[in-house]
């Protein structure tokens, strides 16, 4: 038996008795960042493939949501900062070793680029819209000319952003549950999956809907395998990592994770989407809501479980 | 030069003097602490062993808190002491989640705070406040790069351990056992 008592009564708020440095703000920020990355990724990819006409909702309409989502995400992040007035310090330093730093820089570049992307498609979305100033039309012409370069830039930045939402956590070796590089691809894929599901829901043409449901099904299967890998990796690692995995295999996170994230956020909506493809009648909103909720729950559970896992000494 | 601390777990009686001295010296807000006492009991009754440790930031050589800080607020100064610059800290708490020892906390004013090895005293050639008040002389502070320093001689002679060395941070607080 080992019993450790802190006799001086260390009760630093936010640290003791269990770490809760990050509450709801960070998971929400990661969730919105992941979806934004996914939406921009698909928009840019399809435009490079010259399929803007075929998949207009993905290329033109869905990116409209991105600045709003990123804006809310950044507000959540700002909310979490305890020394808010100094937030600009993020942009006086570039620190490659700190994911928080390059994530902030990625957001600084991807947000204006996404707005430029929206502007480029504005006349295509609203042909009757009068933009008043010739300058804006000139700008749109320039953006049209550089559409391909913008798209490549967006793909690079969106992949970075999607990965970052997971790498942010896996960089913390002090929290064994986070300390696995699978979190990067897992969060990227789950963000892409939510974006695909949302696009499928809002798509007008049957073709676009079908296309995105197919993509989403592929992403759901990939995500499931990444989750299996996550636990395989932890279980094959050191005592603290095994202990961290056991929080999900019998411990207090077992039910929320396997029910809310895996069963209701992956398997059930995956099955429903499959039925939709087979032309069975399914209210289209159901799988989307389940996937988006599953996505959000994944972030909440991972952020919370990481803080509950620790080195033993 | 590398500053380090050796803490004798056999001499320490857990009187909490170091904790109070630190709170006074560094004006630590009420309800918070930069150092603390841990009593560890191992074994099954009646075969029990006890260890008392005064713990604090380990001023790790490979400090993850410095690495993950996005603003350079967490930085190293002379002698490898890890400090936080209040005016650069945005309060993102990345350093808190990256410290395996839970040595940091958010100061009520918003920035992150922790043990400084009393850098303001060390600069003047004095000992950290906790070291200077310890009634059993359980703590030794000094430069482990200098083979003639008291701390170098002690850790060469005595058995010691560091806390969770497997976390890979190369802690610089040595516990003499
Ligand atoms: S003990 Fe924690 S706060 Fe101190 S240097 Fe090491 S990682 Fe940083
Ligand atoms: S809370 Fe402050 S010191 Fe800690 S990582 Fe963020 S900016 Fe750096």
Short mmCIF file of C-alpha atoms and ligand atoms in Angstrom, two decimals:
data_model
loop_
_atom_site.label_atom_id
_atom_site.label_comp_id
_atom_site.label_asym_id
_atom_site.label_seq_id
_atom_site.Cartn_x
_atom_site.Cartn_y
_atom_site.Cartn_z
CA UNK A 1 0.00 0.00 0.00
CA UNK A 2 1.17 3.51 -0.72
CA UNK A 3 -0.64 6.42 0.79
CA UNK A 4 0.30 9.96 -0.04
CA UNK A 5 -1.00 12.84 2.01
CA UNK A 6 -0.22 16.45 1.29
CA UNK A 7 -0.08 17.65 4.87
CA UNK A 8 0.51 21.30 4.13
CA UNK A 9 -2.96 21.28 2.62
CA UNK A 10 -1.97 22.22 -0.89
CA UNK A 11 -5.30 23.17 -2.36
CA UNK A 12 -4.33 25.32 -5.29
CA UNK A 13 -7.61 26.02 -7.08
CA UNK A 14 -7.76 24.39 -10.49
CA UNK A 15 -5.03 21.91 -9.54
CA UNK A 16 -6.24 20.09 -6.43
CA UNK A 17 -7.70 17.60 -5.78
CA UNK A 18 -7.73 16.87 -9.53
CA UNK A 19 -6.48 19.03 -12.33
CA UNK A 20 -9.20 21.03 -14.02
CA UNK A 21 -7.24 23.71 -15.79
CA UNK A 22 -9.42 23.50 -18.89
CA UNK A 23 -13.21 23.50 -18.71
CA UNK A 24 -15.74 23.70 -21.55
CA UNK A 25 -13.96 26.42 -23.53
CA UNK A 26 -11.04 24.41 -24.90
CA UNK A 27 -13.09 21.40 -26.10
CA UNK A 28 -15.56 23.76 -27.79
CA UNK A 29 -12.69 25.61 -29.45
CA UNK A 30 -11.16 22.35 -30.67
CA UNK A 31 -14.55 21.15 -31.94
CA UNK A 32 -15.28 24.31 -33.94
CA UNK A 33 -11.72 24.41 -35.25
CA UNK A 34 -12.05 20.80 -36.43
CA UNK A 35 -15.33 21.40 -38.30
CA UNK A 36 -14.00 24.60 -39.91
CA UNK A 37 -10.89 22.74 -41.05
CA UNK A 38 -13.05 20.00 -42.54
CA UNK A 39 -15.36 22.39 -44.43
CA UNK A 40 -12.45 24.34 -45.91
CA UNK A 41 -10.60 21.17 -46.83
CA UNK A 42 -13.48 19.81 -48.91
CA UNK A 43 -14.21 23.19 -50.52
CA UNK A 44 -10.60 23.63 -51.61
CA UNK A 45 -10.13 20.05 -52.74
CA UNK A 46 -13.25 20.01 -54.92
CA UNK A 47 -12.40 23.36 -56.46
CA UNK A 48 -8.92 22.12 -57.40
CA UNK A 49 -10.57 19.12 -59.01
CA UNK A 50 -12.69 21.57 -61.02
CA UNK A 51 -15.94 20.34 -59.49
CA UNK A 52 -17.29 23.62 -58.17
CA UNK A 53 -20.33 23.41 -60.45
CA UNK A 54 -21.06 19.84 -59.48
CA UNK A 55 -20.66 20.34 -55.73
CA UNK A 56 -21.68 23.98 -55.14
CA UNK A 57 -22.80 23.54 -51.53
CA UNK A 58 -19.43 22.23 -50.47
CA UNK A 59 -17.30 24.66 -52.50
CA UNK A 60 -19.32 27.85 -52.11
CA UNK A 61 -21.99 27.67 -49.45
CA UNK A 62 -20.51 25.72 -46.56
CA UNK A 63 -17.43 27.97 -46.23
CA UNK A 64 -19.85 30.79 -45.39
CA UNK A 65 -20.13 29.23 -41.93
CA UNK A 66 -16.40 29.09 -41.34
CA UNK A 67 -15.62 32.65 -40.19
CA UNK A 68 -18.57 32.43 -37.79
CA UNK A 69 -17.45 29.08 -36.38
CA UNK A 70 -13.85 30.23 -36.02
CA UNK A 71 -15.05 33.46 -34.45
CA UNK A 72 -17.05 31.60 -31.80
CA UNK A 73 -14.11 29.25 -31.26
CA UNK A 74 -11.71 32.12 -30.72
CA UNK A 75 -14.16 33.76 -28.33
CA UNK A 76 -14.26 30.51 -26.35
CA UNK A 77 -10.46 30.48 -26.27
CA UNK A 78 -10.36 34.09 -25.15
CA UNK A 79 -12.88 33.21 -22.47
CA UNK A 80 -10.55 30.53 -21.19
CA UNK A 81 -7.48 32.77 -20.94
CA UNK A 82 -7.07 33.93 -17.38
CA UNK A 83 -4.84 36.87 -18.34
CA UNK A 84 -7.01 38.07 -21.22
CA UNK A 85 -5.65 41.56 -21.75
CA UNK A 86 -2.32 40.08 -22.71
CA UNK A 87 -3.68 37.78 -25.43
CA UNK A 88 -1.81 39.76 -28.12
CA UNK A 89 1.38 38.28 -26.73
CA UNK A 90 0.41 35.21 -28.78
CA UNK A 91 1.29 37.20 -31.87
CA UNK A 92 4.56 38.70 -30.76
CA UNK A 93 6.19 35.28 -30.60
CA UNK A 94 6.43 32.26 -32.87
CA UNK A 95 7.30 29.17 -30.90
CA UNK A 96 7.47 26.03 -32.99
CA UNK A 97 7.73 23.77 -29.99
CA UNK A 98 4.42 25.04 -28.64
CA UNK A 99 1.32 23.77 -30.48
CA UNK A 100 -0.70 26.53 -28.83
CA UNK A 101 1.54 29.02 -30.62
CA UNK A 102 1.45 27.59 -34.12
CA UNK A 103 -2.25 26.88 -33.76
CA UNK A 104 -2.83 30.56 -33.04
CA UNK A 105 -0.76 31.51 -36.09
CA UNK A 106 -2.61 29.02 -38.30
CA UNK A 107 -5.89 30.61 -37.27
CA UNK A 108 -4.49 34.04 -38.00
CA UNK A 109 -3.85 33.01 -41.62
CA UNK A 110 -6.77 30.70 -42.28
CA UNK A 111 -9.48 33.14 -41.16
CA UNK A 112 -8.75 35.93 -43.70
CA UNK A 113 -8.12 33.29 -46.37
CA UNK A 114 -11.53 31.77 -45.72
CA UNK A 115 -13.10 35.23 -46.02
CA UNK A 116 -11.26 35.78 -49.31
CA UNK A 117 -12.59 32.40 -50.45
CA UNK A 118 -16.17 33.45 -49.67
CA UNK A 119 -15.65 36.74 -51.50
CA UNK A 120 -14.37 34.92 -54.56
CA UNK A 121 -17.61 32.91 -54.81
CA UNK A 122 -19.97 35.71 -53.80
CA UNK A 123 -21.09 36.63 -57.36
CA UNK A 124 -21.63 32.93 -58.13
CA UNK A 125 -23.79 32.48 -55.05
CA UNK A 126 -25.76 35.71 -55.39
CA UNK A 127 -25.73 36.74 -59.05
CA UNK A 128 -28.14 39.60 -58.43
CA UNK A 129 -26.16 41.05 -55.56
CA UNK A 130 -24.96 44.59 -56.19
CA UNK A 131 -21.58 45.06 -54.53
CA UNK A 132 -21.68 48.83 -55.16
CA UNK A 133 -17.95 49.48 -55.53
CA UNK A 134 -15.95 48.62 -58.61
CA UNK A 135 -12.99 48.01 -56.31
CA UNK A 136 -14.70 44.95 -54.85
CA UNK A 137 -15.35 43.54 -58.31
CA UNK A 138 -11.69 44.12 -59.20
CA UNK A 139 -10.67 42.32 -56.04
CA UNK A 140 -12.94 39.39 -56.85
CA UNK A 141 -11.36 39.18 -60.31
CA UNK A 142 -7.93 38.98 -58.73
CA UNK A 143 -9.12 36.32 -56.29
CA UNK A 144 -10.60 34.33 -59.19
CA UNK A 145 -7.23 34.40 -60.90
CA UNK A 146 -5.55 33.00 -57.80
CA UNK A 147 -8.27 30.51 -56.95
CA UNK A 148 -5.99 27.49 -57.33
CA UNK A 149 -3.24 28.95 -55.15
CA UNK A 150 -5.81 29.89 -52.53
CA UNK A 151 -7.18 26.36 -52.62
CA UNK A 152 -3.74 24.82 -52.11
CA UNK A 153 -3.10 27.24 -49.26
CA UNK A 154 -6.43 26.31 -47.70
CA UNK A 155 -5.72 22.60 -47.94
CA UNK A 156 -2.38 23.02 -46.20
CA UNK A 157 -3.77 25.30 -43.50
CA UNK A 158 -6.94 23.24 -42.98
CA UNK A 159 -4.94 20.04 -42.52
CA UNK A 160 -2.67 21.84 -40.06
CA UNK A 161 -5.64 23.23 -38.17
CA UNK A 162 -7.40 19.85 -38.03
CA UNK A 163 -4.27 18.08 -36.82
CA UNK A 164 -3.46 20.87 -34.39
CA UNK A 165 -6.71 20.37 -32.52
CA UNK A 166 -5.36 16.95 -31.49
CA UNK A 167 -1.63 17.68 -31.34
CA UNK A 168 -2.36 20.47 -28.86
CA UNK A 169 -3.25 17.74 -26.38
CA UNK A 170 -0.76 15.06 -27.38
CA UNK A 171 2.14 17.44 -26.75
CA UNK A 172 1.51 17.09 -23.02
CA UNK A 173 3.59 14.22 -21.82
CA UNK A 174 2.50 15.01 -18.26
CA UNK A 175 -1.01 13.69 -18.99
CA UNK A 176 -0.63 10.07 -20.07
CA UNK A 177 -4.01 9.78 -21.75
CA UNK A 178 -3.21 12.66 -24.12
CA UNK A 179 0.31 11.55 -24.74
CA UNK A 180 -0.37 9.62 -27.93
CA UNK A 181 0.23 10.90 -31.43
CA UNK A 182 -3.01 9.22 -32.62
CA UNK A 183 -4.94 12.22 -31.27
CA UNK A 184 -3.74 14.38 -34.20
CA UNK A 185 -5.13 12.18 -37.01
CA UNK A 186 -8.14 11.18 -34.86
CA UNK A 187 -9.27 14.77 -34.38
CA UNK A 188 -8.51 15.61 -38.01
CA UNK A 189 -10.62 12.71 -39.29
CA UNK A 190 -13.43 13.38 -36.85
CA UNK A 191 -13.52 17.06 -37.91
CA UNK A 192 -13.63 16.02 -41.57
CA UNK A 193 -16.42 13.56 -40.79
CA UNK A 194 -18.59 16.21 -39.13
CA UNK A 195 -17.94 18.55 -42.06
CA UNK A 196 -18.90 15.83 -44.56
CA UNK A 197 -22.09 15.01 -42.66
CA UNK A 198 -23.09 18.67 -42.51
CA UNK A 199 -22.38 19.14 -46.22
CA UNK A 200 -24.44 16.05 -47.06
CA UNK A 201 -27.32 17.46 -45.04
CA UNK A 202 -27.29 20.88 -46.67
CA UNK A 203 -26.54 19.63 -50.19
CA UNK A 204 -29.34 20.31 -52.65
CA UNK A 205 -28.55 17.92 -55.47
CA UNK A 206 -28.94 14.24 -54.90
CA UNK A 207 -25.51 13.66 -56.38
CA UNK A 208 -23.71 15.92 -53.92
CA UNK A 209 -25.60 14.38 -51.00
CA UNK A 210 -24.64 10.89 -52.07
CA UNK A 211 -21.04 11.86 -52.63
CA UNK A 212 -20.66 13.28 -49.15
CA UNK A 213 -22.49 10.44 -47.44
CA UNK A 214 -20.02 8.08 -49.08
CA UNK A 215 -17.07 10.19 -47.93
CA UNK A 216 -18.52 10.34 -44.45
CA UNK A 217 -18.96 6.59 -44.24
CA UNK A 218 -15.32 6.12 -45.18
CA UNK A 219 -14.27 8.66 -42.53
CA UNK A 220 -16.43 7.01 -39.86
CA UNK A 221 -14.77 3.66 -40.45
CA UNK A 222 -11.33 5.30 -40.38
CA UNK A 223 -12.17 7.08 -37.15
CA UNK A 224 -13.29 3.84 -35.58
CA UNK A 225 -9.98 2.18 -36.44
CA UNK A 226 -8.05 5.13 -35.06
CA UNK A 227 -9.94 4.76 -31.78
CA UNK A 228 -9.03 1.07 -31.65
CA UNK A 229 -5.41 2.05 -32.34
CA UNK A 230 -5.49 4.67 -29.63
CA UNK A 231 -6.29 2.05 -27.00
CA UNK A 232 -3.96 -0.56 -28.48
CA UNK A 233 -1.13 1.95 -28.25
CA UNK A 234 -1.92 2.96 -24.68
CA UNK A 235 -2.36 -0.63 -23.52
CA UNK A 236 1.01 -1.59 -25.01
CA UNK A 237 2.78 1.27 -23.24
CA UNK A 238 3.92 2.02 -19.68
CA UNK A 239 1.97 1.52 -16.44
CA UNK A 240 0.59 5.06 -16.42
CA UNK A 241 -0.62 4.77 -20.00
CA UNK A 242 -2.27 1.44 -19.25
CA UNK A 243 -3.92 3.03 -16.25
CA UNK A 244 -5.12 5.87 -18.48
CA UNK A 245 -6.62 3.39 -20.96
CA UNK A 246 -8.41 1.64 -18.11
CA UNK A 247 -10.36 4.81 -17.38
CA UNK A 248 -12.15 3.91 -20.63
CA UNK A 249 -12.16 0.15 -20.21
CA UNK A 250 -14.09 -0.22 -16.99
CA UNK A 251 -13.29 3.12 -15.38
CA UNK A 252 -15.43 6.21 -15.06
CA UNK A 253 -15.24 7.24 -18.73
CA UNK A 254 -16.35 3.87 -20.08
CA UNK A 255 -20.06 4.55 -20.45
CA UNK A 256 -19.89 8.15 -21.72
CA UNK A 257 -17.22 7.30 -24.25
CA UNK A 258 -18.44 4.02 -25.69
CA UNK A 259 -22.11 5.03 -25.63
CA UNK A 260 -22.05 8.72 -26.59
CA UNK A 261 -19.02 8.80 -28.87
CA UNK A 262 -18.66 5.33 -30.37
CA UNK A 263 -22.19 3.89 -30.40
CA UNK A 264 -24.27 7.04 -30.87
CA UNK A 265 -21.69 9.20 -32.60
CA UNK A 266 -20.19 6.69 -35.03
CA UNK A 267 -21.90 3.31 -35.35
CA UNK A 268 -25.54 4.42 -35.25
CA UNK A 269 -25.21 7.40 -37.65
CA UNK A 270 -22.95 5.28 -39.86
CA UNK A 271 -25.71 2.66 -40.10
CA UNK A 272 -28.32 5.33 -40.79
CA UNK A 273 -26.22 6.85 -43.56
CA UNK A 274 -25.78 3.43 -45.09
CA UNK A 275 -29.57 3.01 -45.10
CA UNK A 276 -29.94 6.44 -46.65
CA UNK A 277 -27.63 5.35 -49.48
CA UNK A 278 -29.79 2.27 -49.95
CA UNK A 279 -32.75 4.66 -50.40
CA UNK A 280 -34.49 3.72 -47.16
CA UNK A 281 -36.32 6.67 -45.71
CA UNK A 282 -34.33 8.20 -42.88
CA UNK A 283 -34.93 11.73 -41.56
CA UNK A 284 -31.66 13.24 -42.84
CA UNK A 285 -31.22 15.43 -39.79
CA UNK A 286 -30.79 12.45 -37.44
CA UNK A 287 -27.37 11.15 -38.54
CA UNK A 288 -25.98 14.71 -38.81
CA UNK A 289 -27.03 15.64 -35.31
CA UNK A 290 -25.64 12.37 -33.95
CA UNK A 291 -22.31 12.83 -35.70
CA UNK A 292 -21.90 16.45 -34.64
CA UNK A 293 -22.84 15.61 -31.05
CA UNK A 294 -20.46 12.65 -31.08
CA UNK A 295 -17.74 14.97 -32.30
CA UNK A 296 -18.37 17.45 -29.52
CA UNK A 297 -18.53 14.69 -26.89
CA UNK A 298 -15.23 13.23 -28.14
CA UNK A 299 -13.50 16.58 -27.48
CA UNK A 300 -15.14 17.03 -24.09
CA UNK A 301 -14.33 13.51 -22.93
CA UNK A 302 -10.74 13.54 -24.19
CA UNK A 303 -10.00 16.94 -22.66
CA UNK A 304 -11.49 15.89 -19.34
CA UNK A 305 -9.95 12.39 -19.24
CA UNK A 306 -6.49 13.75 -20.03
CA UNK A 307 -6.65 16.01 -17.02
CA UNK A 308 -7.77 13.12 -14.84
CA UNK A 309 -4.82 10.94 -15.92
CA UNK A 310 -1.45 11.48 -14.29
CA UNK A 311 1.94 10.08 -13.48
CA UNK A 312 2.04 8.16 -10.25
CA UNK A 313 4.66 8.89 -7.67
CA UNK B 1 26.03 26.96 -13.76
CA UNK B 2 23.02 24.85 -12.83
CA UNK B 3 21.12 25.61 -9.66
CA UNK B 4 19.58 22.68 -7.86
CA UNK B 5 18.18 21.73 -4.49
CA UNK B 6 18.78 18.68 -2.33
CA UNK B 7 16.17 17.89 0.29
CA UNK B 8 16.91 15.40 3.02
CA UNK B 9 13.83 13.23 3.57
CA UNK B 10 15.41 11.78 6.69
CA UNK B 11 15.98 15.12 8.39
CA UNK B 12 12.69 16.67 7.32
CA UNK B 13 10.07 16.54 10.07
CA UNK B 14 7.26 18.07 8.03
CA UNK B 15 6.97 21.20 10.14
CA UNK B 16 5.75 23.32 7.19
CA UNK B 17 8.18 26.13 7.96
CA UNK B 18 9.34 26.22 4.33
CA UNK B 19 5.75 26.54 3.13
CA UNK B 20 5.01 29.48 5.39
CA UNK B 21 8.38 31.14 4.69
CA UNK B 22 7.70 30.97 0.96
CA UNK B 23 4.22 32.38 1.32
CA UNK B 24 5.59 35.30 3.32
CA UNK B 25 8.68 35.97 1.21
CA UNK B 26 6.87 35.81 -2.12
CA UNK B 27 3.58 37.28 -1.09
CA UNK B 28 1.76 34.16 -2.22
CA UNK B 29 -2.00 34.84 -2.18
CA UNK B 30 -3.94 33.30 0.68
CA UNK B 31 -5.14 29.81 -0.14
CA UNK B 32 -2.32 29.11 -2.61
CA UNK B 33 1.15 27.66 -2.22
CA UNK B 34 4.32 27.36 -4.25
CA UNK B 35 5.75 24.57 -2.07
CA UNK B 36 4.03 21.95 0.02
CA UNK B 37 4.68 18.95 2.25
CA UNK B 38 3.84 15.39 1.28
CA UNK B 39 3.83 12.50 3.73
CA UNK B 40 4.06 9.12 2.06
CA UNK B 41 3.27 5.98 3.99
CA UNK B 42 4.16 2.64 2.40
CA UNK B 43 3.57 -0.92 3.60
CA UNK B 44 0.89 -2.75 5.56
CA UNK B 45 0.36 -2.34 9.28
CA UNK B 46 2.47 -3.00 11.34
CA UNK B 47 5.27 -2.87 8.75
CA UNK B 48 5.05 0.73 7.72
CA UNK B 49 7.57 3.18 6.34
CA UNK B 50 7.13 6.90 6.08
CA UNK B 51 8.79 9.55 3.98
CA UNK B 52 8.26 13.27 4.31
CA UNK B 53 9.03 15.49 1.37
CA UNK B 54 8.94 19.21 0.81
CA UNK B 55 7.93 19.58 -2.83
CA UNK B 56 8.02 22.43 -5.33
CA UNK B 57 8.80 23.16 -8.97
CA UNK B 58 11.77 21.01 -9.99
CA UNK B 59 13.23 23.62 -12.35
CA UNK B 60 13.49 20.81 -14.86
CA UNK B 61 16.40 20.86 -17.25
CA UNK B 62 14.15 19.74 -20.08
CA UNK B 63 11.17 21.75 -18.91
CA UNK B 64 7.93 20.91 -20.77
CA UNK B 65 6.30 24.05 -19.38
CA UNK B 66 8.84 26.20 -21.19
CA UNK B 67 8.42 24.19 -24.37
CA UNK B 68 4.63 24.42 -24.53
CA UNK B 69 4.33 28.08 -23.57
CA UNK B 70 3.15 29.95 -26.67
CA UNK B 71 4.50 33.33 -25.63
CA UNK B 72 7.89 32.79 -24.01
CA UNK B 73 6.37 33.90 -20.70
CA UNK B 74 7.73 30.68 -19.22
CA UNK B 75 11.46 30.93 -19.72
CA UNK B 76 14.80 29.97 -18.27
CA UNK B 77 17.22 32.35 -16.69
CA UNK B 78 20.75 32.05 -15.45
CA UNK B 79 21.48 28.78 -13.73
CA UNK B 80 18.50 27.04 -15.37
CA UNK B 81 15.90 28.57 -13.07
CA UNK B 82 12.45 28.48 -14.72
CA UNK B 83 10.48 31.70 -14.33
CA UNK B 84 7.18 33.14 -15.58
CA UNK B 85 7.04 36.67 -16.93
CA UNK B 86 3.71 38.06 -15.68
CA UNK B 87 3.42 40.57 -18.50
CA UNK B 88 3.86 37.98 -21.20
CA UNK B 89 1.63 35.29 -19.74
CA UNK B 90 -1.80 35.10 -21.37
CA UNK B 91 -3.14 32.54 -18.89
CA UNK B 92 -3.66 29.79 -21.45
CA UNK B 93 -2.66 27.18 -18.84
CA UNK B 94 -0.74 25.07 -21.36
CA UNK B 95 2.16 25.06 -18.90
CA UNK B 96 -0.08 23.85 -16.08
CA UNK B 97 -1.24 20.86 -18.08
CA UNK B 98 2.32 20.12 -19.18
CA UNK B 99 3.85 19.99 -15.70
CA UNK B 100 3.88 16.40 -14.39
CA UNK B 101 4.34 17.71 -10.83
CA UNK B 102 1.37 20.10 -10.76
CA UNK B 103 3.76 22.77 -9.55
CA UNK B 104 1.96 25.72 -11.14
CA UNK B 105 -1.29 27.51 -10.46
CA UNK B 106 -3.20 30.49 -11.80
CA UNK B 107 -2.57 33.53 -9.62
CA UNK B 108 -5.81 35.39 -8.74
CA UNK B 109 -4.51 38.22 -10.93
CA UNK B 110 -4.67 35.92 -13.95
CA UNK B 111 -1.09 35.03 -14.75
CA UNK B 112 0.53 31.72 -13.87
CA UNK B 113 2.75 31.51 -10.83
CA UNK B 114 5.09 29.00 -9.23
CA UNK B 115 8.32 28.55 -7.25
CA UNK B 116 11.17 30.75 -8.52
CA UNK B 117 13.91 29.22 -6.35
CA UNK B 118 13.68 32.75 -4.88
CA UNK B 119 15.58 34.12 -7.86
CA UNK B 120 15.44 37.62 -6.39
CA UNK B 121 17.43 36.37 -3.39
CA UNK B 122 19.71 34.04 -5.32
CA UNK B 123 20.77 36.98 -7.51
CA UNK B 124 21.99 38.70 -4.35
CA UNK B 125 23.91 35.64 -3.27
CA UNK B 126 21.36 34.61 -0.65
CA UNK B 127 19.67 31.27 -0.25
CA UNK B 128 16.03 30.67 -1.18
CA UNK B 129 13.77 31.54 1.68
CA UNK B 130 12.62 27.94 2.33
CA UNK B 131 16.21 26.76 2.58
CA UNK B 132 17.19 29.53 4.93
CA UNK B 133 14.41 28.89 7.47
CA UNK B 134 14.49 25.09 7.64
CA UNK B 135 15.03 24.28 11.34
CA UNK B 136 16.55 20.85 10.65
CA UNK B 137 18.82 22.03 7.82
CA UNK B 138 17.17 19.51 5.57
CA UNK B 139 17.63 21.58 2.40
CA UNK B 140 20.74 22.44 0.47
CA UNK B 141 20.73 24.86 -2.46
CA UNK B 142 23.59 25.47 -4.86
CA UNK B 143 25.32 24.93 -8.18
CA UNK B 144 25.64 21.30 -9.23
CA UNK B 145 28.14 22.23 -11.94
CA UNK B 146 30.60 23.26 -9.26
CA UNK B 147 32.11 20.05 -7.84
CA UNK B 148 33.09 21.85 -4.65
CA UNK B 149 29.67 23.17 -3.78
CA UNK B 150 27.94 21.69 -0.75
CA UNK B 151 25.13 20.31 -2.90
CA UNK B 152 27.51 18.60 -5.35
CA UNK B 153 29.40 16.99 -2.49
CA UNK B 154 26.17 15.86 -0.84
CA UNK B 155 24.66 14.25 -3.90
CA UNK B 156 27.98 12.54 -4.64
CA UNK B 157 28.03 11.06 -1.15
CA UNK B 158 24.39 10.31 -0.40
CA UNK B 159 21.73 8.21 -2.03
CA UNK B 160 19.09 10.27 -3.76
CA UNK B 161 16.16 10.11 -6.11
CA UNK B 162 14.24 12.58 -8.21
CA UNK B 163 10.48 12.49 -8.64
CA UNK B 164 9.11 10.67 -11.71
CA UNK B 165 12.35 10.77 -13.69
CA UNK B 166 10.54 8.61 -16.28
CA UNK B 167 8.52 11.67 -17.30
CA UNK B 168 11.78 12.75 -18.92
CA UNK B 169 11.91 16.30 -17.61
CA UNK B 170 15.27 15.95 -15.81
CA UNK B 171 14.13 17.45 -12.51
CA UNK B 172 16.67 19.34 -10.41
CA UNK B 173 15.29 18.80 -6.93
CA UNK B 174 17.10 15.84 -5.40
CA UNK B 175 15.54 13.92 -2.54
CA UNK B 176 18.15 12.41 -0.24
CA UNK B 177 16.93 9.06 1.04
S1 LIG C 1 8.43 21.12 -12.21
FE1 LIG C 1 6.81 21.68 -13.62
S2 LIG C 1 6.79 23.92 -13.60
FE2 LIG C 1 8.73 23.28 -12.72
S3 LIG C 1 10.17 23.27 -14.46
FE3 LIG C 1 9.39 21.18 -14.23
S4 LIG C 1 7.64 21.12 -15.62
FE4 LIG C 1 8.10 23.28 -15.31
S1 LIG C 2 -0.34 30.21 -18.97
FE1 LIG C 2 1.21 31.80 -19.32
S2 LIG C 2 3.18 30.88 -18.76
FE2 LIG C 2 1.67 29.23 -18.99
S3 LIG C 2 1.91 28.53 -21.09
FE3 LIG C 2 0.26 30.06 -21.13
S4 LIG C 2 1.30 31.99 -21.55
FE4 LIG C 2 2.90 30.53 -20.94
#
